[in-house]
Amino acid sequence: MIMTEFYKQKLAQLNRDIQDAELERDFKKVAKLQTEKVDIEKRIKEE
């Protein structure tokens, strides 16, 4: 349960970082963050 909450917080932070990178038009960073987001979402589903 504690790890799930940690991952949800991490996911929220990644979403903010993705939005910031999109505003800066740094699409390499967006792609990297999207990859991390998918990994975190998988971990949340597994818990």
Coordinates of N, CA and C in Angstrom, one line a residue:
M1 N 0.8 -1.2 0.0 CA 0.0 0.0 0.0 C 0.9 1.3 0.0
I2 N 1.9 1.2 0.8 CA 2.8 2.4 0.9 C 3.5 2.6 -0.5
M3 N 3.9 1.5 -1.1 CA 4.6 1.7 -2.4 C 3.6 2.2 -3.5
T4 N 2.4 1.8 -3.4 CA 1.4 2.3 -4.4 C 1.3 3.8 -4.3
E5 N 1.2 4.3 -3.0 CA 1.1 5.7 -2.8 C 2.3 6.5 -3.3
F6 N 3.5 5.9 -3.1 CA 4.7 6.5 -3.6 C 4.7 6.6 -5.1
Y7 N 4.2 5.5 -5.8 CA 4.2 5.5 -7.2 C 3.2 6.5 -7.8
K8 N 2.1 6.7 -7.0 CA 1.1 7.6 -7.5 C 1.6 9.1 -7.4
Q9 N 2.4 9.3 -6.3 CA 3.0 10.6 -6.2 C 4.1 10.8 -7.3
K10 N 4.8 9.8 -7.6 CA 5.9 9.9 -8.6 C 5.2 10.1 -10.0
L11 N 4.0 9.5 -10.2 CA 3.3 9.7 -11.4 C 2.8 11.1 -11.6
A12 N 2.3 11.7 -10.5 CA 1.9 13.1 -10.5 C 3.0 14.0 -10.9
Q13 N 4.2 13.7 -10.3 CA 5.4 14.6 -10.6 C 5.8 14.4 -12.0
L14 N 5.8 13.2 -12.5 CA 6.1 13.0 -13.9 C 5.2 13.7 -14.9
N15 N 3.9 13.8 -14.5 CA 2.9 14.5 -15.4 C 3.3 16.0 -15.4
R16 N 3.6 16.5 -14.3 CA 4.0 18.0 -14.2 C 5.3 18.2 -15.0
D17 N 6.3 17.3 -14.9 CA 7.5 17.4 -15.7 C 7.3 17.3 -17.2
I18 N 6.4 16.4 -17.6 CA 6.0 16.3 -19.0 C 5.4 17.6 -19.5
Q19 N 4.5 18.1 -18.8 CA 3.9 19.4 -19.2 C 4.9 20.5 -19.3
D20 N 5.9 20.6 -18.4 CA 6.9 21.6 -18.4 C 7.8 21.4 -19.7
A21 N 8.2 20.1 -19.9 CA 9.0 19.8 -21.1 C 8.3 20.1 -22.4
E22 N 7.0 19.9 -22.5 CA 6.2 20.2 -23.7 C 6.2 21.7 -23.9
L23 N 6.1 22.5 -22.8 CA 6.1 24.0 -23.0 C 7.4 24.5 -23.5
E24 N 8.5 23.8 -23.0 CA 9.8 24.1 -23.5 C 10.2 23.6 -24.9
R25 N 9.3 22.7 -25.4 CA 9.5 22.0 -26.7 C 10.7 21.2 -26.7
D26 N 10.9 20.5 -25.5 CA 12.0 19.6 -25.4 C 11.5 18.2 -25.5
F27 N 11.3 17.7 -26.8 CA 10.6 16.5 -27.1 C 11.4 15.2 -26.7
K28 N 12.7 15.3 -26.7 CA 13.5 14.2 -26.2 C 13.2 13.9 -24.7
K29 N 13.1 15.0 -24.0 CA 12.8 14.9 -22.5 C 11.4 14.3 -22.4
V30 N 10.5 14.8 -23.2 CA 9.1 14.3 -23.1 C 9.1 12.8 -23.4
A31 N 9.8 12.3 -24.4 CA 9.8 10.9 -24.7 C 10.3 10.1 -23.5
K32 N 11.4 10.6 -22.9 CA 12.0 9.9 -21.8 C 11.1 9.8 -20.6
L33 N 10.4 10.9 -20.3 CA 9.5 11.0 -19.2 C 8.3 10.1 -19.5
Q34 N 7.8 10.1 -20.7 CA 6.7 9.2 -21.1 C 7.0 7.7 -20.8
T35 N 8.3 7.4 -21.1 CA 8.7 6.0 -20.9 C 8.7 5.7 -19.4
E36 N 9.2 6.6 -18.6 CA 9.1 6.4 -17.1 C 7.7 6.3 -16.6
K37 N 6.8 7.1 -17.2 CA 5.4 7.1 -16.8 C 4.8 5.8 -17.1
V38 N 5.0 5.2 -18.2 CA 4.5 3.9 -18.5 C 5.0 2.8 -17.5
D39 N 6.3 2.9 -17.2 CA 6.8 1.9 -16.2 C 6.1 2.1 -14.8
I40 N 5.9 3.3 -14.4 CA 5.3 3.6 -13.1 C 3.8 3.1 -13.2
E41 N 3.1 3.3 -14.3 CA 1.7 2.8 -14.4 C 1.7 1.3 -14.3
K42 N 2.6 0.6 -14.9 CA 2.7 -0.9 -14.8 C 2.9 -1.3 -13.4
R43 N 3.7 -0.6 -12.7 CA 4.0 -1.0 -11.3 C 2.7 -0.8 -10.4
I44 N 2.0 0.3 -10.7 CA 0.8 0.5 -9.9 C -0.3 -0.6 -10.2
K45 N -0.4 -1.0 -11.4 CA -1.3 -2.1 -11.7 C -0.9 -3.4 -11.1
E46 N 0.4 -3.7 -11.0 CA 0.8 -4.9 -10.4 C 0.6 -5.0 -8.9
E47 N 0.5 -3.8 -8.2 CA 0.3 -3.8 -6.7 C -1.0 -4.2 -6.3

